[in-house]
PDB file of C-alpha atoms in Angstrom:
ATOM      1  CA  UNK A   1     -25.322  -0.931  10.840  1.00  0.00           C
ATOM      2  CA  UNK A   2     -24.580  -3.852  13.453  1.00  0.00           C
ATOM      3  CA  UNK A   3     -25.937  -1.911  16.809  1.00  0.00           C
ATOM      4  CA  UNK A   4     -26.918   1.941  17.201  1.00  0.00           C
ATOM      5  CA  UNK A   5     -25.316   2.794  20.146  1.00  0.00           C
ATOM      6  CA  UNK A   6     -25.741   6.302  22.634  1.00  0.00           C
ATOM      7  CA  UNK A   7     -27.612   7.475  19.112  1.00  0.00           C
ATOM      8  CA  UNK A   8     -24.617   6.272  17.217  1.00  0.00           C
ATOM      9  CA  UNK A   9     -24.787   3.660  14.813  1.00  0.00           C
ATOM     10  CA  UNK A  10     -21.023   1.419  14.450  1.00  0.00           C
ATOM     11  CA  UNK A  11     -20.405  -1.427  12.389  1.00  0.00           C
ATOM     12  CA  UNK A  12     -17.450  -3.931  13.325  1.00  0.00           C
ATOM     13  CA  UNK A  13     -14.262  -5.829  11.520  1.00  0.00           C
ATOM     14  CA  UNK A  14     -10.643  -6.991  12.021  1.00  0.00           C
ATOM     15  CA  UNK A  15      -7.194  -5.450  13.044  1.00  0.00           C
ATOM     16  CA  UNK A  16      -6.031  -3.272  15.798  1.00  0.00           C
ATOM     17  CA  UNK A  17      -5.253   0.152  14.928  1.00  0.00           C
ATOM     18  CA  UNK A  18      -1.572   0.795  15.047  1.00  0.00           C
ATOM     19  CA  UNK A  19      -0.770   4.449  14.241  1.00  0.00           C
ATOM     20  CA  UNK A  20       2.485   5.255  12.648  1.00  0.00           C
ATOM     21  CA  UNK A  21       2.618   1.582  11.668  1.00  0.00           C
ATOM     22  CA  UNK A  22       2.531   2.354   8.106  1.00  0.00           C
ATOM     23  CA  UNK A  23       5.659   4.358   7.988  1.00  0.00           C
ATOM     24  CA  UNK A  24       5.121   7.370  10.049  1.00  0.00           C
ATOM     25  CA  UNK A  25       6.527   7.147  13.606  1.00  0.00           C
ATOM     26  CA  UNK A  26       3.688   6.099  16.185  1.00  0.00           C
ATOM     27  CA  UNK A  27       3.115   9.656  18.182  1.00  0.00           C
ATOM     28  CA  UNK A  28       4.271  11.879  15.249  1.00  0.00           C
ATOM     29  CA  UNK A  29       2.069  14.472  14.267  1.00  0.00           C
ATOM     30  CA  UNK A  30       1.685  15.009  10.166  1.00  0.00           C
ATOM     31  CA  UNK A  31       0.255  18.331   9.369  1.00  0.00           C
ATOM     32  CA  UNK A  32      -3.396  18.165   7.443  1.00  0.00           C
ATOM     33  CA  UNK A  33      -3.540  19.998   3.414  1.00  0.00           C
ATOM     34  CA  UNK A  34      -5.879  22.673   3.946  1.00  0.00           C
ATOM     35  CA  UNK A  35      -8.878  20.925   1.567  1.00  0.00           C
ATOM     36  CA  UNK A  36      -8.698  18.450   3.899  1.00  0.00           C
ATOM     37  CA  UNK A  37      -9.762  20.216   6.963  1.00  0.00           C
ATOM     38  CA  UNK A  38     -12.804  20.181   9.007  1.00  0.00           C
ATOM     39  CA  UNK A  39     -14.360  23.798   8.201  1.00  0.00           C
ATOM     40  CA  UNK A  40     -13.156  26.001   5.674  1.00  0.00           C
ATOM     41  CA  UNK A  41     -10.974  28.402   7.366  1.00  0.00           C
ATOM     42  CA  UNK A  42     -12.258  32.285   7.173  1.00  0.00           C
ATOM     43  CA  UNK A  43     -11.078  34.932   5.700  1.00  0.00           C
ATOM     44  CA  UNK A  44      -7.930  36.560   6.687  1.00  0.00           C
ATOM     45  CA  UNK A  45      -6.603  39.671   6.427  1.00  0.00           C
ATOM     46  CA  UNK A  46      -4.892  38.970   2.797  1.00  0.00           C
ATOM     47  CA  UNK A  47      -7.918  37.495   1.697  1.00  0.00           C
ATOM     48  CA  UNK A  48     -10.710  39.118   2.827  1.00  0.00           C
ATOM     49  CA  UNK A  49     -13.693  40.605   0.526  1.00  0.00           C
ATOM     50  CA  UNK A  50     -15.560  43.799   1.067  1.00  0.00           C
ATOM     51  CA  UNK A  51     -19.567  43.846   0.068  1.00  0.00           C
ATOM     52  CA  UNK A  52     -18.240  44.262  -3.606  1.00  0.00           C
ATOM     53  CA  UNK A  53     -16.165  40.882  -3.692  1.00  0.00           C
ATOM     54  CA  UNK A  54     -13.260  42.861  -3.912  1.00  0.00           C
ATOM     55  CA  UNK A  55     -10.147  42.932  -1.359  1.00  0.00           C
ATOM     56  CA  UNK A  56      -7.372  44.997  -0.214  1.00  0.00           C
ATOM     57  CA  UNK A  57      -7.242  47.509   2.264  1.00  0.00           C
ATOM     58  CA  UNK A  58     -10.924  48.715   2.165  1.00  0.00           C
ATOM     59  CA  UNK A  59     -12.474  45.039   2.405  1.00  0.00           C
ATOM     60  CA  UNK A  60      -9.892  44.723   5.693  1.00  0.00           C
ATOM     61  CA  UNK A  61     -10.625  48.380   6.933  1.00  0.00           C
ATOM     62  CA  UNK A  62     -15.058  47.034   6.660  1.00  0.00           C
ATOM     63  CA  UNK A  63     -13.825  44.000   8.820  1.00  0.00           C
ATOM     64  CA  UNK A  64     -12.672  46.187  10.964  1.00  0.00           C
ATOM     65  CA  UNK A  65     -15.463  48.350  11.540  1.00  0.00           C
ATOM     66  CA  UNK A  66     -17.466  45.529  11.355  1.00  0.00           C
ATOM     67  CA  UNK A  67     -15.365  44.333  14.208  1.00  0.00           C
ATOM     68  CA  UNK A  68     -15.851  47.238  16.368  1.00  0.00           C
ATOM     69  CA  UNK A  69     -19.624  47.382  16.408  1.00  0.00           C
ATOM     70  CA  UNK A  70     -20.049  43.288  16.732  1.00  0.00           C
ATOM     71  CA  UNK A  71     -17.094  43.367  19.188  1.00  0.00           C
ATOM     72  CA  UNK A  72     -16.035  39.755  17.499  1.00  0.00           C
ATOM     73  CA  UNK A  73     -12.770  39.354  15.489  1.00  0.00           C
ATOM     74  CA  UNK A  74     -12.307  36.746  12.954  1.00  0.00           C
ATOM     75  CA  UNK A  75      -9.318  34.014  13.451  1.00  0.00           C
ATOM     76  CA  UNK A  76      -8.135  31.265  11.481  1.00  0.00           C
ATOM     77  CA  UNK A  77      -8.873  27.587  12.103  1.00  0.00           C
ATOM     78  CA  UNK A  78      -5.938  25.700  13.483  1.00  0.00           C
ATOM     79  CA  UNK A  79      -4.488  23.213  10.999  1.00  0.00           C
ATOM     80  CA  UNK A  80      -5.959  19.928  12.179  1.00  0.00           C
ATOM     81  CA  UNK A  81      -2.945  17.378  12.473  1.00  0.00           C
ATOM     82  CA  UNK A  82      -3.080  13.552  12.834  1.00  0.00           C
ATOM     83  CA  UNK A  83      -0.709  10.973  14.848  1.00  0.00           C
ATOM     84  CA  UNK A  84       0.991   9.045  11.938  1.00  0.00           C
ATOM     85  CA  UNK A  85      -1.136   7.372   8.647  1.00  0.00           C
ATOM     86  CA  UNK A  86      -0.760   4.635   6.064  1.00  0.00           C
ATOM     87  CA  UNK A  87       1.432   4.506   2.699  1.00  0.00           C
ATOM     88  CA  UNK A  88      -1.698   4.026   0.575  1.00  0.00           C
ATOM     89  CA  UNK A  89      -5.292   4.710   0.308  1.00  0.00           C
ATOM     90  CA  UNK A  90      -6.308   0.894   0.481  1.00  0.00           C
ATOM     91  CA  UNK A  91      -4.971   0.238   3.672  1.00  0.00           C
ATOM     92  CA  UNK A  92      -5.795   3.541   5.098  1.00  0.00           C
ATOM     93  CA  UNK A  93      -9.520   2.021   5.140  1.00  0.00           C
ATOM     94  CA  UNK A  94      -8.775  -1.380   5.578  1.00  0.00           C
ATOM     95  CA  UNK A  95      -7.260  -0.487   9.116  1.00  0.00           C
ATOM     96  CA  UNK A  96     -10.211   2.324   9.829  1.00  0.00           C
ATOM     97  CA  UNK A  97     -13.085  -0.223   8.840  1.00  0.00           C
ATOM     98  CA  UNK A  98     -11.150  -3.207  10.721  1.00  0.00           C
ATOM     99  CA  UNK A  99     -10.982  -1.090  13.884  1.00  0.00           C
ATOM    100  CA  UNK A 100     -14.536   0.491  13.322  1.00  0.00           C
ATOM    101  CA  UNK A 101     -16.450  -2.758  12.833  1.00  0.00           C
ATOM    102  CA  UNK A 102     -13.937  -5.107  16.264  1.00  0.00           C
ATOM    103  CA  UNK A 103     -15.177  -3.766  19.412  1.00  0.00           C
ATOM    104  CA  UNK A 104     -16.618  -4.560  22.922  1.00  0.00           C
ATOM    105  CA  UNK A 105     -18.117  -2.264  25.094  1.00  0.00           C
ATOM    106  CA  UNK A 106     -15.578  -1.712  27.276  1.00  0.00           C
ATOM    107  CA  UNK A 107     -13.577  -0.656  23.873  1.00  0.00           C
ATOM    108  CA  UNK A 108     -15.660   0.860  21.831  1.00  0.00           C
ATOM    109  CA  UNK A 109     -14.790   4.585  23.217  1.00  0.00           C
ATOM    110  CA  UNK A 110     -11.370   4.190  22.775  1.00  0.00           C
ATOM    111  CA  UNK A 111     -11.233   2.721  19.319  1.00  0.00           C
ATOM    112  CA  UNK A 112     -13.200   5.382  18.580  1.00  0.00           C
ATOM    113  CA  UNK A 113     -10.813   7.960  19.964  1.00  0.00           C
ATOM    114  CA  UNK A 114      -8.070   6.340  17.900  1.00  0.00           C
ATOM    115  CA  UNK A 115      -9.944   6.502  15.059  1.00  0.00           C
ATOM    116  CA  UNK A 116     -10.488  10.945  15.579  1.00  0.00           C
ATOM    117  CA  UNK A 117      -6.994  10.696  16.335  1.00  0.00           C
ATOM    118  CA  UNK A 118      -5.853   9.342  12.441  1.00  0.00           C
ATOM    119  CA  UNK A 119      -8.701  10.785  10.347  1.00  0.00           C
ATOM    120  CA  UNK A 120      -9.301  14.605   9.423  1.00  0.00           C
ATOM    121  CA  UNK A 121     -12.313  16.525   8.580  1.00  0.00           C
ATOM    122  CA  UNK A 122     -16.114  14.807   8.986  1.00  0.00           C
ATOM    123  CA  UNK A 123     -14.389  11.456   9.615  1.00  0.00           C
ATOM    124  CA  UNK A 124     -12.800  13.255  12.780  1.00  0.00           C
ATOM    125  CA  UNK A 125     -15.853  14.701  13.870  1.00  0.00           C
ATOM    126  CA  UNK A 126     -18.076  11.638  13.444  1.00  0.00           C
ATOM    127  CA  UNK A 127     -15.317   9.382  15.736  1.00  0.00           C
ATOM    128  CA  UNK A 128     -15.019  12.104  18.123  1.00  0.00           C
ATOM    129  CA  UNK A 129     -18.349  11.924  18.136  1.00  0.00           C
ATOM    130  CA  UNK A 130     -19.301   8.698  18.458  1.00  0.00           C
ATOM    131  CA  UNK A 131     -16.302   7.594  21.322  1.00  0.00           C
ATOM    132  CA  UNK A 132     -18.119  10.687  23.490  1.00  0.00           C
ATOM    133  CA  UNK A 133     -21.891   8.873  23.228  1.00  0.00           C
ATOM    134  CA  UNK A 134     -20.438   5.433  24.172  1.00  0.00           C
ATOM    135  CA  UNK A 135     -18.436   6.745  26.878  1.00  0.00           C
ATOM    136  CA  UNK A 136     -21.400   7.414  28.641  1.00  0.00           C
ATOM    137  CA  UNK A 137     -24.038   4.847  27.107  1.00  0.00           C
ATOM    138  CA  UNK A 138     -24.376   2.878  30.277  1.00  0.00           C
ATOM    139  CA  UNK A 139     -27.120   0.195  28.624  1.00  0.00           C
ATOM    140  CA  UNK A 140     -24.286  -0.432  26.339  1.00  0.00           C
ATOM    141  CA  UNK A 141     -21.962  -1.957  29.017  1.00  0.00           C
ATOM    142  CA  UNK A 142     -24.654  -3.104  31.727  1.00  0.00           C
ATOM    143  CA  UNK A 143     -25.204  -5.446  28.033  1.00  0.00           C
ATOM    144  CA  UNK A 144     -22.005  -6.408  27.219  1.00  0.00           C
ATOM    145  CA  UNK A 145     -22.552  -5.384  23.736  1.00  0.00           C
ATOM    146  CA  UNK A 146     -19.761  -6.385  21.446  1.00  0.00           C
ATOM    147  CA  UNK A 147     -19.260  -6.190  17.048  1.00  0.00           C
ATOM    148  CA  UNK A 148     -17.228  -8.676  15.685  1.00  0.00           C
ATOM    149  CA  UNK A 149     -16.683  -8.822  11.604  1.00  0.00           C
ATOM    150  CA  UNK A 150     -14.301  -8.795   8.721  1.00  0.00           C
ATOM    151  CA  UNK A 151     -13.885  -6.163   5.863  1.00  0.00           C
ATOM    152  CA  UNK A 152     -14.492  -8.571   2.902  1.00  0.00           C
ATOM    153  CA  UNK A 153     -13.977  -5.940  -0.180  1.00  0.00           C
ATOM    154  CA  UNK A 154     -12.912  -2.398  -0.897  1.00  0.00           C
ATOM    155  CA  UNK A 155     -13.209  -0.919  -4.164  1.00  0.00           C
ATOM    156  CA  UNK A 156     -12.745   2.559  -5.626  1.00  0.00           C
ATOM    157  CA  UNK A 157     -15.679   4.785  -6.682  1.00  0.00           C
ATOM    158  CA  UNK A 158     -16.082   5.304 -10.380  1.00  0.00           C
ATOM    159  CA  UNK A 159     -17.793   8.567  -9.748  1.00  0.00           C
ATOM    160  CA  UNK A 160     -15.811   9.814  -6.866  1.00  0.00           C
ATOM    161  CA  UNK A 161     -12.105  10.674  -6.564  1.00  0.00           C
ATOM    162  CA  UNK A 162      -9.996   9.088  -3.699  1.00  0.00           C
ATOM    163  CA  UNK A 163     -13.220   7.082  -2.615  1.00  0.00           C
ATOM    164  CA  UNK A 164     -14.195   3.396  -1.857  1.00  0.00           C
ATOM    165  CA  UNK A 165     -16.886   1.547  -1.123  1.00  0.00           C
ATOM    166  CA  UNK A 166     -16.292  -0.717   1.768  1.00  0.00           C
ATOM    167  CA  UNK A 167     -18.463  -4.598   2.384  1.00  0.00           C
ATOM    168  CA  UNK A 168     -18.021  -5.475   5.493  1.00  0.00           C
ATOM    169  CA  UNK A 169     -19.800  -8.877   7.692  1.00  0.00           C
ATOM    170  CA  UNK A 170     -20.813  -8.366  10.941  1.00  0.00           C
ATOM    171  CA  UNK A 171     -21.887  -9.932  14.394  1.00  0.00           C
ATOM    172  CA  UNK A 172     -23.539  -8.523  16.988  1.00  0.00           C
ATOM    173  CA  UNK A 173     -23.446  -9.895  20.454  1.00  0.00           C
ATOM    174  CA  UNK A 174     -24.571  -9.276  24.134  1.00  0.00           C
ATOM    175  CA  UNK A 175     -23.252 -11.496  27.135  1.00  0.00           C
ATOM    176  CA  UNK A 176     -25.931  -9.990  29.746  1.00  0.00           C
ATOM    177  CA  UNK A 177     -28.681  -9.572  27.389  1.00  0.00           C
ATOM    178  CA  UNK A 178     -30.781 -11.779  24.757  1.00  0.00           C
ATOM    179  CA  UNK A 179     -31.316  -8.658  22.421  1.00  0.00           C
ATOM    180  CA  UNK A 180     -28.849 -10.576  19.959  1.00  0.00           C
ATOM    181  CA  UNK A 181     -29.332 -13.867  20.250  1.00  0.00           C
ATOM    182  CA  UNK A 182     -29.862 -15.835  17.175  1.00  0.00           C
ATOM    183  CA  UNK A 183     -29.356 -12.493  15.195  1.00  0.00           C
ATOM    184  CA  UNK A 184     -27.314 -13.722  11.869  1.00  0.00           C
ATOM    185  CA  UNK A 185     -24.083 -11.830  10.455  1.00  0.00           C
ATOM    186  CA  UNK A 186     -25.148  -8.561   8.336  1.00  0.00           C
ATOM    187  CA  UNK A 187     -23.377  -7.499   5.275  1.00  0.00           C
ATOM    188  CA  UNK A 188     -23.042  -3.389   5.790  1.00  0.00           C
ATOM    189  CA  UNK A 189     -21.654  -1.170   3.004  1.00  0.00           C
ATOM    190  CA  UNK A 190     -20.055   2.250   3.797  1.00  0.00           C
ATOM    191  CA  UNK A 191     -18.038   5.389   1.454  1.00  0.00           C
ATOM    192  CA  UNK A 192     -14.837   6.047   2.710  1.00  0.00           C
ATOM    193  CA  UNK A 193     -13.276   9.128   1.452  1.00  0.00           C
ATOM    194  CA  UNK A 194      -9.070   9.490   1.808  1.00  0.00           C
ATOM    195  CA  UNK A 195      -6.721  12.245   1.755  1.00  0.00           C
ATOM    196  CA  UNK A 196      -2.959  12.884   1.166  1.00  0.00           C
ATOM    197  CA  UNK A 197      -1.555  14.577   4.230  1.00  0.00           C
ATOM    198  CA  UNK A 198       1.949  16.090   4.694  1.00  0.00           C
ATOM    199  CA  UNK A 199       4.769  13.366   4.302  1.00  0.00           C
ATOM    200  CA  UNK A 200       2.938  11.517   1.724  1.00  0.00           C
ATOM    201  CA  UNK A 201       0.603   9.299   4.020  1.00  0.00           C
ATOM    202  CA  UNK A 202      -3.064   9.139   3.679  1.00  0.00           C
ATOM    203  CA  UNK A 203      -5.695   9.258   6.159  1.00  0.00           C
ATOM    204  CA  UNK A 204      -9.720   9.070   6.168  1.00  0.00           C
ATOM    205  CA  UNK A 205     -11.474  12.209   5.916  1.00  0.00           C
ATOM    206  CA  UNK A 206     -14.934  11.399   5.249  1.00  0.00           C
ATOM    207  CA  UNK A 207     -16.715   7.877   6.559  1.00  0.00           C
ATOM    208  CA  UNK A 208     -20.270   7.376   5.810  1.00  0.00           C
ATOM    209  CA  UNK A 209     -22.170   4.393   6.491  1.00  0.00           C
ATOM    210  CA  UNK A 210     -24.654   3.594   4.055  1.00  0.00           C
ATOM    211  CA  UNK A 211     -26.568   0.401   5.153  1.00  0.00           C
TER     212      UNK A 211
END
């Protein structure tokens, strides 16, 4: 990682994030598979197993009970839904790890936002995250931190289905502050994990930075 900022370690790399731009109309919401969601969603009334594994109107009638005494009811998980997507898996992380790696502090959070806004699942959470920590990471600003870098390779997985390992080359600098200076680019490699959403486009649903 270039920086670990508010607790949160980013990297940094090339274009703007453009939502939509790769065939689904910027502000459109796509609808997320189900195995691509955050949390698995619980049980509901169809589905639900009694003690015995089994279902059907005596599993749903122990919920129930079970209800009563606990005075909590299960629901179901809201369908997380993203604001557009790309038309393949390569340039779903190209633009992620461009946008990831390019920031200053005065746009980290936001990028970061953008980011939650077109991923699904951990990748969601970590951006979310992450833009809420440098929000408020005042050292971060009073510094004028700032990641510059380019994604120099992606590459599929052998051992892992719809992932890629990203390269990327980054700079880290500071306008207020000599914490950087002198510090040479650093080569950082991450597993990006993609998924198929409604409509054919493909997101990021996993993002994990490995050096």
């Amino acid at each position: 990682m270039a920086a670990a900022v508010g607790g949160v370690s980013l990297c940094a790399a090339g274009c703007a994030l453009t939502p939509g731009g790769s065939g689904s109309p910027a502000g459109s919401s796509v609808p997320v598979p189900s195995h691509a969601r955050a949390s698995s969603r619980p049980p509901t009334r169809s589905q639900s197993t009694g003690p015995s594994g089994g279902t059907g109107p005596a599993a749903t009638s122990a919920l129930v009970a079970q209800a009563n005494r606990t005075h909590e009811y299960p629901t179901t998980t809201p369908p997380q839904r993203v604001i557009g997507g790309w038309r393949n898996p390569v340039q779903a992380v190209q633009v992620f790890a461009a946008t990831y790696i390019n920031w200053t502090a005065s746009t980290v959070s936001a990028r970061l936002q953008a980011l939650a806004e077109v991923s699904v699942g951990q990748a969601r959470s970590a951006m979310s995250l992450a833009a809420a920590e440098t929000a408020k990471d005042y050292e971060l600003r009073r510094g004028g931190v700032a990641n510059t870098g380019t994604v120099e390779a992606i590459a599929p997985l052998r051992s892992g289905s719809d992932q890629y390992v990203v390269v990327t080359r980054e700079s880290t600098t500071a306008t207020n502050s000599s914490a950087y200076r002198g510090l040479a680019p650093a080569w950082h490699v991450t597993l990006a994990t993609v998924t198929r959403v409604t409509g054919g486009l493909w997101v990021l649903s996993d993002w994990q930075p490995e050096t």
